[in-house]
Amino acid sequence: MTDPGQAEQDELRVRLERVGERIRRAERRAGVPPGSVRLLAVSKRHPAAAIRAVARAGQQAFGENYLSEAEAKIRELADLDLEWHYIGPIQSNKTRGIASHFDWVHSVDRPKLVRRLNEQRPASRPALNCLIQIRIGDEKSKSGAAPEELATLAEAFAGCDRLRLRGLMCIPPPSPDESQQRAWFRQLADLFSSLSDPPAGWDTLSMGMSADLESAIAEGATIVRVGTDIFGPRDP
């Protein structure tokens, strides 16, 4: 894809601004300071040229689900000061690429991944920011650790000096009902608060997407992940 034309760039900027306005309104309703919630622009299946246009509009953090696709984009956009987040399920044979190229990973869900990411994180890079993905709603088809596994999984980070455990992530079952949305997110927030000996820097709840970000912010989200409402429909 060539660079978007001016009309397309303007549309991307407007979409980004609209999402930003939603976040700011939700922050006010939740009674949290402005800027408490970070926007992660989910760029999977969107070309590097579109990411560049959104970055020009002021967005820095981008989320990717597929390693080979992300690696190509990271190379192409290396001239920009971007922050890359890996948010998809992690296969063991993908940990080296994730450890090498990303600033954050949201989807750690078993101790084996902790060990591999720590061993494979280059010493030349800062510690990799990690979130534990929790399976809220007990959907067996989804990735994530069971809530009762949190303490054991958090302990796996002890002594991993190339990793920094920051908090939790979830993708709850979709629901159009705001009260149900909030109930799912409250479960993750309660679990976040329940860790008896949290590590330094335990400060992040990655939860909420386009359809439910207001509910997530009301329950304490610090990162919301938005794709289509910024980039439009994904490439097939």
PDB file of C-alpha atoms in Angstrom:
ATOM      1  CA  MET A   1       0.000   0.000   0.000  1.00  0.00           C
ATOM      2  CA  THR A   2       1.238   3.468  -0.832  1.00  0.00           C
ATOM      3  CA  ASP A   3       0.964   6.236   1.708  1.00  0.00           C
ATOM      4  CA  PRO A   4      -2.667   7.220   2.316  1.00  0.00           C
ATOM      5  CA  GLY A   5      -3.824  10.295   0.442  1.00  0.00           C
ATOM      6  CA  GLN A   6      -4.637  13.480   2.309  1.00  0.00           C
ATOM      7  CA  ALA A   7      -8.320  12.594   2.638  1.00  0.00           C
ATOM      8  CA  GLU A   8      -7.456   9.200   4.134  1.00  0.00           C
ATOM      9  CA  GLN A   9      -4.927  10.755   6.496  1.00  0.00           C
ATOM     10  CA  ASP A  10      -7.527  13.294   7.624  1.00  0.00           C
ATOM     11  CA  GLU A  11     -10.040  10.490   8.256  1.00  0.00           C
ATOM     12  CA  LEU A  12      -7.523   8.550  10.346  1.00  0.00           C
ATOM     13  CA  ARG A  13      -6.753  11.672  12.359  1.00  0.00           C
ATOM     14  CA  VAL A  14     -10.462  12.323  12.972  1.00  0.00           C
ATOM     15  CA  ARG A  15     -11.025   8.704  14.044  1.00  0.00           C
ATOM     16  CA  LEU A  16      -8.089   8.905  16.439  1.00  0.00           C
ATOM     17  CA  GLU A  17      -9.391  12.164  17.903  1.00  0.00           C
ATOM     18  CA  ARG A  18     -12.860  10.680  18.409  1.00  0.00           C
ATOM     19  CA  VAL A  19     -11.453   7.738  20.321  1.00  0.00           C
ATOM     20  CA  GLY A  20      -9.353  10.129  22.399  1.00  0.00           C
ATOM     21  CA  GLU A  21     -12.460  12.145  23.225  1.00  0.00           C
ATOM     22  CA  ARG A  22     -14.289   8.970  24.346  1.00  0.00           C
ATOM     23  CA  ILE A  23     -11.400   8.118  26.647  1.00  0.00           C
ATOM     24  CA  ARG A  24     -11.307  11.604  28.149  1.00  0.00           C
ATOM     25  CA  ARG A  25     -15.080  11.583  28.791  1.00  0.00           C
ATOM     26  CA  ALA A  26     -14.805   8.170  30.417  1.00  0.00           C
ATOM     27  CA  GLU A  27     -11.937   9.388  32.599  1.00  0.00           C
ATOM     28  CA  ARG A  28     -14.047  12.298  33.796  1.00  0.00           C
ATOM     29  CA  ARG A  29     -16.983  10.029  34.607  1.00  0.00           C
ATOM     30  CA  ALA A  30     -14.681   7.640  36.465  1.00  0.00           C
ATOM     31  CA  GLY A  31     -13.154  10.511  38.440  1.00  0.00           C
ATOM     32  CA  VAL A  32      -9.577   9.723  37.427  1.00  0.00           C
ATOM     33  CA  PRO A  33      -7.012  12.334  36.371  1.00  0.00           C
ATOM     34  CA  PRO A  34      -6.852  13.192  32.660  1.00  0.00           C
ATOM     35  CA  GLY A  35      -4.280  11.040  30.926  1.00  0.00           C
ATOM     36  CA  SER A  36      -4.671   8.144  33.371  1.00  0.00           C
ATOM     37  CA  VAL A  37      -5.713   5.836  30.525  1.00  0.00           C
ATOM     38  CA  ARG A  38      -3.411   5.093  27.597  1.00  0.00           C
ATOM     39  CA  LEU A  39      -4.685   4.270  24.132  1.00  0.00           C
ATOM     40  CA  LEU A  40      -3.155   1.282  22.380  1.00  0.00           C
ATOM     41  CA  ALA A  41      -3.930   1.438  18.641  1.00  0.00           C
ATOM     42  CA  VAL A  42      -4.417  -2.149  17.465  1.00  0.00           C
ATOM     43  CA  SER A  43      -2.846  -2.245  14.029  1.00  0.00           C
ATOM     44  CA  LYS A  44      -3.019  -5.949  13.154  1.00  0.00           C
ATOM     45  CA  ARG A  45      -3.948  -6.534   9.510  1.00  0.00           C
ATOM     46  CA  HIS A  46      -3.397  -2.868   8.719  1.00  0.00           C
ATOM     47  CA  PRO A  47      -0.453  -1.762   6.570  1.00  0.00           C
ATOM     48  CA  ALA A  48       2.589   0.113   7.761  1.00  0.00           C
ATOM     49  CA  ALA A  49       1.513   3.154   5.744  1.00  0.00           C
ATOM     50  CA  ALA A  50      -1.665   3.461   7.804  1.00  0.00           C
ATOM     51  CA  ILE A  51       0.320   3.128  11.040  1.00  0.00           C
ATOM     52  CA  ARG A  52       2.653   5.876   9.837  1.00  0.00           C
ATOM     53  CA  ALA A  53      -0.332   8.147   9.166  1.00  0.00           C
ATOM     54  CA  VAL A  54      -1.802   7.491  12.636  1.00  0.00           C
ATOM     55  CA  ALA A  55       1.618   8.112  14.179  1.00  0.00           C
ATOM     56  CA  ARG A  56       1.764  11.462  12.386  1.00  0.00           C
ATOM     57  CA  ALA A  57      -1.507  12.302  14.106  1.00  0.00           C
ATOM     58  CA  GLY A  58       0.145  11.794  17.485  1.00  0.00           C
ATOM     59  CA  GLN A  59      -0.265   8.104  18.391  1.00  0.00           C
ATOM     60  CA  GLN A  60       2.848   6.292  19.616  1.00  0.00           C
ATOM     61  CA  ALA A  61       1.767   2.883  20.971  1.00  0.00           C
ATOM     62  CA  PHE A  62       0.639   0.154  18.554  1.00  0.00           C
ATOM     63  CA  GLY A  63      -0.533  -3.397  19.200  1.00  0.00           C
ATOM     64  CA  GLU A  64       0.100  -6.414  16.979  1.00  0.00           C
ATOM     65  CA  ASN A  65      -1.134 -10.027  17.138  1.00  0.00           C
ATOM     66  CA  TYR A  66       0.970 -11.818  14.530  1.00  0.00           C
ATOM     67  CA  LEU A  67       4.743 -11.947  14.843  1.00  0.00           C
ATOM     68  CA  SER A  68       5.846 -12.180  11.207  1.00  0.00           C
ATOM     69  CA  GLU A  69       3.478  -9.378  10.178  1.00  0.00           C
ATOM     70  CA  ALA A  70       4.651  -7.221  13.071  1.00  0.00           C
ATOM     71  CA  GLU A  71       8.353  -7.776  12.399  1.00  0.00           C
ATOM     72  CA  ALA A  72       7.958  -6.479   8.844  1.00  0.00           C
ATOM     73  CA  LYS A  73       6.155  -3.362  10.050  1.00  0.00           C
ATOM     74  CA  ILE A  74       8.670  -2.704  12.820  1.00  0.00           C
ATOM     75  CA  ARG A  75      11.481  -2.797  10.265  1.00  0.00           C
ATOM     76  CA  GLU A  76       9.627  -0.538   7.834  1.00  0.00           C
ATOM     77  CA  LEU A  77       8.782   1.990  10.543  1.00  0.00           C
ATOM     78  CA  ALA A  78      12.136   1.935  12.331  1.00  0.00           C
ATOM     79  CA  ASP A  79      12.613   5.644  11.587  1.00  0.00           C
ATOM     80  CA  LEU A  80       9.714   6.469  13.931  1.00  0.00           C
ATOM     81  CA  ASP A  81       9.834   6.480  17.725  1.00  0.00           C
ATOM     82  CA  LEU A  82       7.039   3.956  18.264  1.00  0.00           C
ATOM     83  CA  GLU A  83       6.187   1.661  21.156  1.00  0.00           C
ATOM     84  CA  TRP A  84       5.250  -1.874  20.101  1.00  0.00           C
ATOM     85  CA  HIS A  85       2.944  -4.134  22.120  1.00  0.00           C
ATOM     86  CA  TYR A  86       2.430  -7.829  21.398  1.00  0.00           C
ATOM     87  CA  ILE A  87      -1.169  -8.692  22.292  1.00  0.00           C
ATOM     88  CA  GLY A  88      -1.846 -12.048  20.608  1.00  0.00           C
ATOM     89  CA  PRO A  89      -1.585 -15.622  21.860  1.00  0.00           C
ATOM     90  CA  ILE A  90       2.039 -16.717  22.245  1.00  0.00           C
ATOM     91  CA  GLN A  91       3.434 -19.905  20.764  1.00  0.00           C
ATOM     92  CA  SER A  92       6.669 -21.094  22.343  1.00  0.00           C
ATOM     93  CA  ASN A  93       8.523 -20.869  19.031  1.00  0.00           C
ATOM     94  CA  LYS A  94       7.619 -17.170  18.758  1.00  0.00           C
ATOM     95  CA  THR A  95       9.115 -16.003  22.038  1.00  0.00           C
ATOM     96  CA  ARG A  96      12.509 -15.052  20.597  1.00  0.00           C
ATOM     97  CA  GLY A  97      10.982 -12.679  18.075  1.00  0.00           C
ATOM     98  CA  ILE A  98       8.666 -11.170  20.664  1.00  0.00           C
ATOM     99  CA  ALA A  99      11.507 -10.740  23.163  1.00  0.00           C
ATOM    100  CA  SER A 100      13.713  -9.143  20.501  1.00  0.00           C
ATOM    101  CA  HIS A 101      11.316  -6.653  18.912  1.00  0.00           C
ATOM    102  CA  PHE A 102       8.613  -5.573  21.359  1.00  0.00           C
ATOM    103  CA  ASP A 103       8.439  -3.144  24.264  1.00  0.00           C
ATOM    104  CA  TRP A 104       5.408  -4.771  25.891  1.00  0.00           C
ATOM    105  CA  VAL A 105       3.739  -8.174  25.806  1.00  0.00           C
ATOM    106  CA  HIS A 106       0.153  -8.448  27.105  1.00  0.00           C
ATOM    107  CA  SER A 107      -0.490 -12.166  26.745  1.00  0.00           C
ATOM    108  CA  VAL A 108       1.803 -14.131  29.064  1.00  0.00           C
ATOM    109  CA  ASP A 109      -0.216 -17.056  30.399  1.00  0.00           C
ATOM    110  CA  ARG A 110       2.179 -19.831  31.491  1.00  0.00           C
ATOM    111  CA  PRO A 111       5.536 -20.101  33.290  1.00  0.00           C
ATOM    112  CA  LYS A 112       7.340 -21.586  30.279  1.00  0.00           C
ATOM    113  CA  LEU A 113       6.800 -18.329  28.392  1.00  0.00           C
ATOM    114  CA  VAL A 114       8.205 -16.325  31.303  1.00  0.00           C
ATOM    115  CA  ARG A 115      11.416 -18.340  31.257  1.00  0.00           C
ATOM    116  CA  ARG A 116      11.832 -18.164  27.499  1.00  0.00           C
ATOM    117  CA  LEU A 117      11.126 -14.432  27.237  1.00  0.00           C
ATOM    118  CA  ASN A 118      13.608 -13.694  30.001  1.00  0.00           C
ATOM    119  CA  GLU A 119      16.330 -15.868  28.446  1.00  0.00           C
ATOM    120  CA  GLN A 120      15.774 -14.408  24.973  1.00  0.00           C
ATOM    121  CA  ARG A 121      15.402 -10.713  25.794  1.00  0.00           C
ATOM    122  CA  PRO A 122      18.534  -8.973  24.424  1.00  0.00           C
ATOM    123  CA  ALA A 123      20.722  -7.475  27.126  1.00  0.00           C
ATOM    124  CA  SER A 124      21.007  -4.332  24.994  1.00  0.00           C
ATOM    125  CA  ARG A 125      17.301  -3.599  25.412  1.00  0.00           C
ATOM    126  CA  PRO A 126      15.405  -2.405  28.495  1.00  0.00           C
ATOM    127  CA  ALA A 127      13.437  -4.969  30.464  1.00  0.00           C
ATOM    128  CA  LEU A 128      10.389  -6.223  28.585  1.00  0.00           C
ATOM    129  CA  ASN A 129       7.150  -4.976  30.144  1.00  0.00           C
ATOM    130  CA  CYS A 130       4.848  -7.956  30.710  1.00  0.00           C
ATOM    131  CA  LEU A 131       1.188  -8.460  31.507  1.00  0.00           C
ATOM    132  CA  ILE A 132      -0.400 -11.726  32.558  1.00  0.00           C
ATOM    133  CA  GLN A 133      -3.458 -12.562  30.488  1.00  0.00           C
ATOM    134  CA  ILE A 134      -6.330 -13.843  32.611  1.00  0.00           C
ATOM    135  CA  ARG A 135      -9.191 -15.821  31.123  1.00  0.00           C
ATOM    136  CA  ILE A 136     -12.251 -13.975  32.431  1.00  0.00           C
ATOM    137  CA  GLY A 137     -15.539 -15.741  31.782  1.00  0.00           C
ATOM    138  CA  ASP A 138     -13.998 -19.209  31.544  1.00  0.00           C
ATOM    139  CA  GLU A 139     -14.168 -19.323  27.738  1.00  0.00           C
ATOM    140  CA  LYS A 140     -12.136 -22.453  27.039  1.00  0.00           C
ATOM    141  CA  SER A 141     -11.391 -21.366  23.465  1.00  0.00           C
ATOM    142  CA  LYS A 142      -9.544 -18.243  24.619  1.00  0.00           C
ATOM    143  CA  SER A 143      -5.961 -17.916  25.741  1.00  0.00           C
ATOM    144  CA  GLY A 144      -5.161 -16.861  29.263  1.00  0.00           C
ATOM    145  CA  ALA A 145      -4.419 -18.247  32.671  1.00  0.00           C
ATOM    146  CA  ALA A 146      -7.235 -19.177  35.041  1.00  0.00           C
ATOM    147  CA  PRO A 147      -7.722 -16.637  37.839  1.00  0.00           C
ATOM    148  CA  GLU A 148      -6.532 -19.130  40.456  1.00  0.00           C
ATOM    149  CA  GLU A 149      -3.220 -19.465  38.600  1.00  0.00           C
ATOM    150  CA  LEU A 150      -2.264 -15.803  39.058  1.00  0.00           C
ATOM    151  CA  ALA A 151      -0.118 -16.163  42.180  1.00  0.00           C
ATOM    152  CA  THR A 152       1.901 -19.060  40.761  1.00  0.00           C
ATOM    153  CA  LEU A 153       2.400 -17.303  37.443  1.00  0.00           C
ATOM    154  CA  ALA A 154       3.452 -14.064  39.113  1.00  0.00           C
ATOM    155  CA  GLU A 155       6.003 -16.004  41.154  1.00  0.00           C
ATOM    156  CA  ALA A 156       7.542 -17.287  37.911  1.00  0.00           C
ATOM    157  CA  PHE A 157       8.814 -13.757  37.263  1.00  0.00           C
ATOM    158  CA  ALA A 158      11.000 -13.788  40.388  1.00  0.00           C
ATOM    159  CA  GLY A 159      14.636 -13.443  39.387  1.00  0.00           C
ATOM    160  CA  CYS A 160      13.803 -12.609  35.750  1.00  0.00           C
ATOM    161  CA  ASP A 161      15.849  -9.443  35.422  1.00  0.00           C
ATOM    162  CA  ARG A 162      15.101  -9.018  31.709  1.00  0.00           C
ATOM    163  CA  LEU A 163      11.355  -8.816  32.372  1.00  0.00           C
ATOM    164  CA  ARG A 164       9.199  -6.351  34.310  1.00  0.00           C
ATOM    165  CA  LEU A 165       5.799  -7.630  35.432  1.00  0.00           C
ATOM    166  CA  ARG A 166       3.377  -4.693  35.215  1.00  0.00           C
ATOM    167  CA  GLY A 167      -0.137  -6.105  35.621  1.00  0.00           C
ATOM    168  CA  LEU A 168      -2.987  -7.963  33.970  1.00  0.00           C
ATOM    169  CA  MET A 169      -4.872  -8.170  30.684  1.00  0.00           C
ATOM    170  CA  CYS A 170      -8.186  -9.740  29.723  1.00  0.00           C
ATOM    171  CA  ILE A 171     -10.545 -10.211  26.784  1.00  0.00           C
ATOM    172  CA  PRO A 172     -13.890 -10.988  28.427  1.00  0.00           C
ATOM    173  CA  PRO A 173     -16.903 -12.455  26.632  1.00  0.00           C
ATOM    174  CA  PRO A 174     -18.614  -9.790  24.496  1.00  0.00           C
ATOM    175  CA  SER A 175     -21.824  -8.360  25.888  1.00  0.00           C
ATOM    176  CA  PRO A 176     -23.976  -5.377  24.875  1.00  0.00           C
ATOM    177  CA  ASP A 177     -25.035  -4.963  28.505  1.00  0.00           C
ATOM    178  CA  GLU A 178     -23.000  -2.359  30.370  1.00  0.00           C
ATOM    179  CA  SER A 179     -23.604  -3.931  33.759  1.00  0.00           C
ATOM    180  CA  GLN A 180     -22.258  -7.266  32.495  1.00  0.00           C
ATOM    181  CA  GLN A 181     -19.285  -5.555  30.868  1.00  0.00           C
ATOM    182  CA  ARG A 182     -18.458  -3.847  34.137  1.00  0.00           C
ATOM    183  CA  ALA A 183     -18.861  -7.086  36.070  1.00  0.00           C
ATOM    184  CA  TRP A 184     -16.246  -8.813  33.877  1.00  0.00           C
ATOM    185  CA  PHE A 185     -13.807  -5.936  34.218  1.00  0.00           C
ATOM    186  CA  ARG A 186     -14.410  -5.708  37.963  1.00  0.00           C
ATOM    187  CA  GLN A 187     -13.313  -9.323  38.257  1.00  0.00           C
ATOM    188  CA  LEU A 188      -9.956  -8.462  36.713  1.00  0.00           C
ATOM    189  CA  ALA A 189      -9.583  -5.327  38.840  1.00  0.00           C
ATOM    190  CA  ASP A 190     -10.337  -7.322  42.001  1.00  0.00           C
ATOM    191  CA  LEU A 191      -7.822  -9.970  40.959  1.00  0.00           C
ATOM    192  CA  PHE A 192      -5.231  -7.246  40.310  1.00  0.00           C
ATOM    193  CA  SER A 193      -5.747  -5.939  43.851  1.00  0.00           C
ATOM    194  CA  SER A 194      -5.670  -9.413  45.377  1.00  0.00           C
ATOM    195  CA  LEU A 195      -2.008 -10.202  44.666  1.00  0.00           C
ATOM    196  CA  SER A 196      -0.492 -10.379  48.131  1.00  0.00           C
ATOM    197  CA  ASP A 197       3.046  -9.310  47.233  1.00  0.00           C
ATOM    198  CA  PRO A 198       2.910  -7.353  43.965  1.00  0.00           C
ATOM    199  CA  PRO A 199       6.212  -6.489  42.275  1.00  0.00           C
ATOM    200  CA  ALA A 200       7.491  -2.954  41.928  1.00  0.00           C
ATOM    201  CA  GLY A 201       5.771  -1.334  38.963  1.00  0.00           C
ATOM    202  CA  TRP A 202       2.547  -3.341  39.351  1.00  0.00           C
ATOM    203  CA  ASP A 203       0.384  -0.613  37.821  1.00  0.00           C
ATOM    204  CA  THR A 204      -1.368  -1.743  34.625  1.00  0.00           C
ATOM    205  CA  LEU A 205      -4.791  -3.101  33.692  1.00  0.00           C
ATOM    206  CA  SER A 206      -5.114  -3.678  29.939  1.00  0.00           C
ATOM    207  CA  MET A 207      -8.828  -4.119  29.343  1.00  0.00           C
ATOM    208  CA  GLY A 208     -11.528  -2.656  27.128  1.00  0.00           C
ATOM    209  CA  MET A 209     -11.855  -2.312  23.373  1.00  0.00           C
ATOM    210  CA  SER A 210     -13.995  -0.283  20.977  1.00  0.00           C
ATOM    211  CA  ALA A 211     -17.345  -1.618  22.204  1.00  0.00           C
ATOM    212  CA  ASP A 212     -16.721  -1.481  25.938  1.00  0.00           C
ATOM    213  CA  LEU A 213     -13.872   0.894  26.738  1.00  0.00           C
ATOM    214  CA  GLU A 214     -16.105   3.137  28.868  1.00  0.00           C
ATOM    215  CA  SER A 215     -17.038   0.199  31.102  1.00  0.00           C
ATOM    216  CA  ALA A 216     -13.388  -0.816  31.371  1.00  0.00           C
ATOM    217  CA  ILE A 217     -12.284   2.677  32.368  1.00  0.00           C
ATOM    218  CA  ALA A 218     -15.050   2.835  34.971  1.00  0.00           C
ATOM    219  CA  GLU A 219     -13.543  -0.289  36.547  1.00  0.00           C
ATOM    220  CA  GLY A 220      -9.929   0.883  36.510  1.00  0.00           C
ATOM    221  CA  ALA A 221      -8.429   0.227  33.064  1.00  0.00           C
ATOM    222  CA  THR A 222      -5.115   1.968  32.432  1.00  0.00           C
ATOM    223  CA  ILE A 223      -4.732   0.762  28.813  1.00  0.00           C
ATOM    224  CA  VAL A 224      -7.567   0.328  26.311  1.00  0.00           C
ATOM    225  CA  ARG A 225      -7.008  -1.471  23.015  1.00  0.00           C
ATOM    226  CA  VAL A 226      -8.786  -0.003  19.978  1.00  0.00           C
ATOM    227  CA  GLY A 227      -8.420  -1.074  16.349  1.00  0.00           C
ATOM    228  CA  THR A 228     -11.361  -0.710  13.981  1.00  0.00           C
ATOM    229  CA  ASP A 229     -12.568   2.591  15.431  1.00  0.00           C
ATOM    230  CA  ILE A 230      -9.194   4.067  14.464  1.00  0.00           C
ATOM    231  CA  PHE A 231      -8.128   2.218  11.339  1.00  0.00           C
ATOM    232  CA  GLY A 232     -11.474   1.135   9.906  1.00  0.00           C
ATOM    233  CA  PRO A 233     -12.143  -2.431   8.670  1.00  0.00           C
ATOM    234  CA  ARG A 234      -9.110  -4.713   8.531  1.00  0.00           C
ATOM    235  CA  ASP A 235      -7.596  -6.086   5.354  1.00  0.00           C
ATOM    236  CA  PRO A 236      -8.803  -9.676   4.772  1.00  0.00           C
TER     237      PRO A 236
END
